[in-house]
Amino acid sequence: MSLGWMLFAKGDRHVTAELLYDEATRAKVPVSLATVYNTLHQFTEVGLLRQVAVDGSKSYFDTNASEHHHFFVEGEDALVDIPGAQVLVDKLPAAPEGYEIARVDVVVRLRRKQG
Amino acid sequence: MSLGWMLFAKGDRHVTAELLYDEATRAKVPVSLATVYNTLHQFTEVGLLRQVAVDGSKSYFDTNASEHHHFFVEGEDALVDIPGAQVLVDKLPAAPEGYEIARVDVVVRLRRKQG
DNA sequence: TTTTGTGCAAATCGTTTGCACCGTT
DNA sequence: AACGGTGCAAACGATTTGCACAAAA
């Protein structure tokens, strides 16, 4: 419950399990990391969160579960929403026989411009 | 070297480290998993492979390093190329100040149709 | 007392790293 | 003897799981 409030009270956010864990700890809510994971998964199953896989290691949970895409800043590991309307995917290929499209994820990978 | 042959002899492939490791073991090429990882990373640095992050856990290496996107079958963990020409992303948002777009990844998540 | 829910210690799994070994200069 | 390259055992970090405890029936 407390975790729920932390997640959704502040508007759209992208959290990693560890980030939420630290936040909870700082807020003197005593939970273990495992509990944070379990809670995040439960919210995800119910459709309140969306799990975003963007780089190999950690995974992000997005409190904005609606259709939209992401910027991902390499090296900084920051994830930023792109409003759904700003990306338009044309010409989606047909799904192979027997399968249907569950979701389309677009990740725009950013790199800090040098100079 | 042997790993290189395994990877590129069979045309376009998507391998996980573990898959390549099993293959090598079966082919009586004695390597450790760590070596497989190191080798995959070296190939990637040199631009012969492309690392694809598609779900939180394992990561895939694609022997097709050119610009193209992927189908990903949930539950089966299968990764399939979509020829580059079959996906067209319109209206890319501008990169935020100070950043440039490094790459755009599109993952079309598939689910087995029931019935 | 049984049953159901909750939280976490410990295990798991993919991945990385530091170092030992060996051939070459 | 110093150097460079290669492979891997062991460490690591993110995530999952099995189980112990507690409240409800």
Short mmCIF file of C-alpha atoms (C1' of nucleotides) in Angstrom, two decimals:
data_model
loop_
_atom_site.label_atom_id
_atom_site.label_comp_id
_atom_site.label_asym_id
_atom_site.label_seq_id
_atom_site.Cartn_x
_atom_site.Cartn_y
_atom_site.Cartn_z
CA MET A 1 0.00 0.00 0.00
CA SER A 2 2.66 2.47 1.00
CA LEU A 3 4.57 1.52 -2.10
CA GLY A 4 1.49 2.17 -4.17
CA TRP A 5 1.27 5.68 -2.81
CA MET A 6 4.89 6.37 -3.48
CA LEU A 7 4.54 5.24 -7.04
CA PHE A 8 1.41 7.02 -8.04
CA ALA A 9 1.35 10.13 -5.89
CA LYS A 10 4.00 11.91 -7.91
CA GLY A 11 2.58 11.64 -11.41
CA ASP A 12 4.27 9.75 -14.23
CA ARG A 13 7.49 8.10 -13.23
CA HIS A 14 9.96 5.48 -14.28
CA VAL A 15 11.28 3.49 -11.39
CA THR A 16 13.65 0.64 -10.99
CA ALA A 17 13.07 -1.74 -8.12
CA GLU A 18 16.14 -0.48 -6.38
CA LEU A 19 15.13 3.15 -6.74
CA LEU A 20 11.76 2.48 -5.18
CA TYR A 21 13.44 0.48 -2.47
CA ASP A 22 15.74 3.36 -1.58
CA GLU A 23 12.84 5.73 -1.59
CA ALA A 24 10.87 3.53 0.75
CA THR A 25 13.81 3.14 3.05
CA ARG A 26 14.36 6.88 3.16
CA ALA A 27 10.68 7.35 3.91
CA LYS A 28 11.10 4.99 6.85
CA VAL A 29 8.90 2.35 5.27
CA PRO A 30 10.71 -0.84 6.17
CA VAL A 31 10.51 -3.26 3.25
CA SER A 32 12.98 -5.59 1.66
CA LEU A 33 13.98 -5.42 -1.95
CA ALA A 34 12.19 -8.70 -2.59
CA THR A 35 8.94 -7.22 -1.41
CA VAL A 36 9.42 -4.28 -3.71
CA TYR A 37 9.84 -6.65 -6.63
CA ASN A 38 6.80 -8.63 -5.69
CA THR A 39 4.73 -5.51 -5.33
CA LEU A 40 5.90 -4.10 -8.64
CA HIS A 41 4.97 -7.33 -10.36
CA GLN A 42 1.57 -7.37 -8.77
CA PHE A 43 0.86 -3.85 -9.97
CA THR A 44 2.08 -4.85 -13.39
CA GLU A 45 -0.18 -7.89 -13.61
CA VAL A 46 -3.14 -5.75 -12.74
CA GLY A 47 -2.22 -3.29 -15.47
CA LEU A 48 -1.30 -0.32 -13.34
CA LEU A 49 2.34 -0.48 -14.25
CA ARG A 50 4.14 -1.30 -17.40
CA GLN A 51 7.46 -3.05 -17.41
CA VAL A 52 9.91 -1.61 -19.90
CA ALA A 53 12.94 -3.59 -21.03
CA VAL A 54 15.40 -1.20 -22.45
CA ASP A 55 18.86 -2.43 -21.72
CA GLY A 56 20.10 -5.86 -20.80
CA SER A 57 20.37 -5.47 -17.06
CA LYS A 58 17.88 -3.65 -14.86
CA SER A 59 14.27 -3.24 -15.84
CA TYR A 60 12.10 -0.20 -15.45
CA PHE A 61 8.53 0.11 -14.32
CA ASP A 62 6.51 2.91 -15.83
CA THR A 63 3.57 4.36 -13.95
CA ASN A 64 2.15 5.48 -17.26
CA ALA A 65 0.59 2.27 -18.52
CA SER A 66 -0.93 3.80 -21.62
CA GLU A 67 0.34 3.48 -25.17
CA HIS A 68 3.50 5.52 -25.61
CA HIS A 69 7.19 5.19 -26.31
CA HIS A 70 10.52 6.11 -24.75
CA PHE A 71 13.75 7.94 -25.01
CA PHE A 72 16.62 6.16 -23.37
CA VAL A 73 19.82 8.00 -22.61
CA GLU A 74 22.74 5.64 -22.93
CA GLY A 75 25.33 5.88 -20.21
CA GLU A 76 22.97 7.82 -18.02
CA ASP A 77 20.33 5.13 -17.87
CA ALA A 78 17.58 7.70 -17.92
CA LEU A 79 14.20 6.85 -19.35
CA VAL A 80 11.89 9.58 -20.63
CA ASP A 81 8.41 9.32 -22.06
CA ILE A 82 7.68 10.34 -25.59
CA PRO A 83 4.04 11.37 -25.83
CA GLY A 84 2.23 8.77 -27.87
CA ALA A 85 1.27 11.19 -30.58
CA GLN A 86 4.86 12.08 -31.36
CA VAL A 87 5.83 8.76 -32.81
CA LEU A 88 4.00 7.19 -35.64
CA VAL A 89 4.84 3.74 -36.87
CA ASP A 90 3.72 3.15 -40.43
CA LYS A 91 3.75 -0.06 -42.30
CA LEU A 92 3.72 -2.51 -39.48
CA PRO A 93 4.43 -5.93 -40.92
CA ALA A 94 1.71 -8.54 -40.59
CA ALA A 95 2.14 -10.88 -37.68
CA PRO A 96 3.17 -14.40 -38.71
CA GLU A 97 0.46 -17.04 -38.98
CA GLY A 98 -1.00 -17.97 -35.62
CA TYR A 99 0.33 -14.96 -33.77
CA GLU A 100 -1.09 -11.60 -32.96
CA ILE A 101 0.60 -8.36 -32.08
CA ALA A 102 0.58 -7.80 -28.35
CA ARG A 103 2.37 -4.49 -28.26
CA VAL A 104 4.78 -2.35 -30.21
CA ASP A 105 7.65 -0.80 -28.32
CA VAL A 106 9.77 1.95 -29.75
CA VAL A 107 12.93 2.98 -27.96
CA VAL A 108 14.80 6.01 -29.22
CA ARG A 109 18.33 5.66 -27.91
CA LEU A 110 20.03 8.97 -27.19
CA ARG A 111 23.67 9.78 -26.80
CA ARG A 112 25.05 12.99 -25.36
CA LYS A 113 26.15 15.19 -28.20
CA GLN A 114 29.80 16.02 -27.97
CA GLY A 115 31.30 19.47 -28.46
CA MET B 1 37.81 -18.12 -34.13
CA SER B 2 35.71 -21.24 -33.89
CA LEU B 3 32.96 -19.19 -32.31
CA GLY B 4 33.17 -16.76 -35.19
CA TRP B 5 32.56 -19.56 -37.66
CA MET B 6 29.65 -20.89 -35.71
CA LEU B 7 28.06 -17.50 -35.65
CA PHE B 8 28.45 -16.43 -39.21
CA ALA B 9 28.47 -19.68 -41.16
CA LYS B 10 24.75 -20.21 -40.84
CA GLY B 11 23.43 -16.89 -42.13
CA ASP B 12 21.45 -14.48 -39.99
CA ARG B 13 20.94 -15.65 -36.47
CA HIS B 14 19.96 -14.46 -33.04
CA VAL B 15 21.98 -16.07 -30.32
CA THR B 16 22.13 -15.80 -26.61
CA ALA B 17 25.44 -16.41 -24.94
CA GLU B 18 24.15 -19.61 -23.47
CA LEU B 19 22.89 -20.88 -26.79
CA LEU B 20 26.24 -20.34 -28.43
CA TYR B 21 27.93 -21.94 -25.49
CA ASP B 22 25.81 -25.07 -25.81
CA GLU B 23 26.47 -25.15 -29.50
CA ALA B 24 30.18 -24.92 -28.98
CA THR B 25 30.11 -27.60 -26.35
CA ARG B 26 28.14 -29.89 -28.61
CA ALA B 27 30.62 -29.24 -31.40
CA LYS B 28 33.36 -30.32 -29.02
CA VAL B 29 34.88 -26.85 -28.88
CA PRO B 30 35.84 -26.53 -25.25
CA VAL B 31 35.16 -22.98 -24.09
CA SER B 32 33.72 -21.54 -20.95
CA LEU B 33 30.66 -19.36 -20.87
CA ALA B 34 32.81 -16.41 -19.88
CA THR B 35 34.85 -16.76 -23.02
CA VAL B 36 31.70 -16.84 -25.08
CA TYR B 37 30.62 -13.57 -23.50
CA ASN B 38 33.98 -11.98 -24.09
CA THR B 39 33.99 -13.09 -27.69
CA LEU B 40 30.47 -11.87 -28.32
CA HIS B 41 31.37 -8.48 -26.89
CA GLN B 42 34.47 -8.25 -29.03
CA PHE B 43 32.49 -8.97 -32.15
CA THR B 44 29.96 -6.39 -31.05
CA GLU B 45 32.56 -3.68 -30.50
CA VAL B 46 33.92 -4.28 -33.95
CA GLY B 47 30.46 -3.94 -35.42
CA LEU B 48 29.92 -7.49 -36.60
CA LEU B 49 27.22 -8.19 -34.07
CA ARG B 50 24.46 -6.15 -32.64
CA GLN B 51 23.26 -6.57 -29.11
CA VAL B 52 19.50 -6.51 -28.77
CA ALA B 53 17.81 -5.88 -25.43
CA VAL B 54 14.31 -7.15 -25.67
CA ASP B 55 13.28 -8.48 -22.33
CA GLY B 56 14.67 -7.76 -18.92
CA SER B 57 16.86 -10.79 -18.46
CA LYS B 58 18.99 -12.35 -21.16
CA SER B 59 20.33 -10.38 -24.08
CA TYR B 60 20.49 -11.42 -27.68
CA PHE B 61 23.23 -10.96 -30.22
CA ASP B 62 22.16 -10.53 -33.81
CA THR B 63 24.48 -11.51 -36.63
CA ASN B 64 22.65 -9.06 -38.82
CA ALA B 65 24.21 -5.77 -37.77
CA SER B 66 22.34 -3.67 -40.30
CA GLU B 67 19.41 -1.38 -39.62
CA HIS B 68 16.29 -3.45 -38.98
CA HIS B 69 13.77 -4.30 -36.31
CA HIS B 70 12.42 -7.35 -34.52
CA PHE B 71 9.50 -9.51 -33.67
CA PHE B 72 9.69 -10.97 -30.22
CA VAL B 73 7.48 -13.88 -29.28
CA GLU B 74 6.57 -13.63 -25.63
CA GLY B 75 6.73 -16.84 -23.67
CA GLU B 76 8.77 -18.48 -26.39
CA ASP B 77 11.60 -16.00 -26.23
CA ALA B 78 12.08 -16.17 -29.95
CA LEU B 79 13.50 -13.24 -31.83
CA VAL B 80 12.81 -12.80 -35.54
CA ASP B 81 14.04 -10.15 -37.93
CA ILE B 82 11.66 -7.77 -39.59
CA PRO B 83 13.19 -6.64 -42.85
CA GLY B 84 14.12 -2.97 -42.49
CA ALA B 85 11.78 -1.85 -45.23
CA GLN B 86 8.71 -3.27 -43.51
CA VAL B 87 8.65 -0.85 -40.63
CA LEU B 88 8.51 2.84 -41.11
CA VAL B 89 8.68 5.22 -38.23
CA ASP B 90 7.18 8.61 -39.02
CA LYS B 91 7.30 11.68 -36.92
CA LEU B 92 10.27 10.96 -34.75
CA PRO B 93 10.33 13.50 -31.97
CA ALA B 94 13.30 15.84 -31.87
CA ALA B 95 16.03 14.79 -29.48
CA PRO B 96 16.22 16.96 -26.37
CA GLU B 97 18.79 19.75 -26.33
CA GLY B 98 22.34 18.47 -26.20
CA TYR B 99 21.51 14.95 -27.27
CA GLU B 100 21.46 13.16 -30.56
CA ILE B 101 19.66 10.05 -31.66
CA ALA B 102 21.96 7.07 -31.59
CA ARG B 103 19.54 4.45 -32.79
CA VAL B 104 15.85 3.66 -32.96
CA ASP B 105 14.74 0.21 -31.93
CA VAL B 106 11.31 -1.13 -32.67
CA VAL B 107 10.17 -4.35 -31.04
CA VAL B 108 6.89 -5.86 -32.12
CA ARG B 109 5.84 -8.15 -29.32
CA LEU B 110 3.84 -11.18 -30.46
CA ARG B 111 1.59 -13.46 -28.54
CA ARG B 112 0.35 -16.84 -29.74
CA LYS B 113 -3.19 -16.43 -30.93
CA GLN B 114 -5.56 -18.60 -29.01
CA GLY B 115 -8.21 -20.79 -30.58
"C1'" DT C 1 -7.12 -25.55 13.82
"C1'" DT C 2 -6.85 -24.69 9.09
"C1'" DT C 3 -6.44 -21.51 5.61
"C1'" DT C 4 -4.94 -17.44 3.36
"C1'" DG C 5 -1.91 -13.55 2.79
"C1'" DT C 6 2.50 -11.15 3.34
"C1'" DG C 7 7.52 -10.24 3.64
"C1'" DC C 8 11.97 -11.66 3.30
"C1'" DA C 9 16.47 -14.72 3.59
"C1'" DA C 10 18.52 -17.30 0.73
"C1'" DA C 11 19.03 -19.20 -3.81
"C1'" DT C 12 19.25 -18.51 -8.80
"C1'" DC C 13 20.74 -16.91 -13.05
"C1'" DG C 14 22.82 -13.95 -16.48
"C1'" DT C 15 26.88 -11.45 -16.77
"C1'" DT C 16 31.53 -9.37 -15.69
"C1'" DT C 17 36.21 -9.17 -13.90
"C1'" DG C 18 40.71 -10.14 -12.13
"C1'" DC C 19 44.13 -13.10 -12.61
"C1'" DA C 20 46.86 -17.20 -13.94
"C1'" DC C 21 48.86 -19.26 -17.78
"C1'" DC C 22 51.40 -19.45 -22.07
"C1'" DG C 23 53.58 -18.24 -26.28
"C1'" DT C 24 56.30 -14.50 -28.25
"C1'" DT C 25 59.88 -10.77 -28.35
"C1'" DA D 1 63.08 -11.50 -18.45
"C1'" DA D 2 59.27 -8.47 -19.82
"C1'" DC D 3 55.12 -8.28 -22.64
"C1'" DG D 4 50.68 -9.27 -24.78
"C1'" DG D 5 46.94 -12.17 -25.51
"C1'" DT D 6 43.54 -15.66 -24.08
"C1'" DG D 7 40.43 -18.31 -21.20
"C1'" DC D 8 38.20 -19.08 -17.11
"C1'" DA D 9 37.15 -19.44 -11.81
"C1'" DA D 10 35.22 -16.78 -8.95
"C1'" DA D 11 32.67 -12.54 -7.87
"C1'" DC D 12 28.73 -9.63 -8.77
"C1'" DG D 13 24.18 -7.65 -9.23
"C1'" DA D 14 19.49 -8.06 -10.49
"C1'" DT D 15 15.71 -10.88 -9.77
"C1'" DT D 16 12.95 -14.91 -8.00
"C1'" DT D 17 11.41 -18.39 -4.82
"C1'" DG D 18 10.35 -21.19 -0.90
"C1'" DC D 19 9.22 -20.78 3.47
"C1'" DA D 20 8.20 -18.89 8.10
"C1'" DC D 21 5.18 -16.15 10.46
"C1'" DA D 22 0.74 -13.90 11.41
"C1'" DA D 23 -3.95 -12.66 10.90
"C1'" DA D 24 -8.60 -14.30 9.51
"C1'" DA D 25 -12.00 -17.93 9.17
#
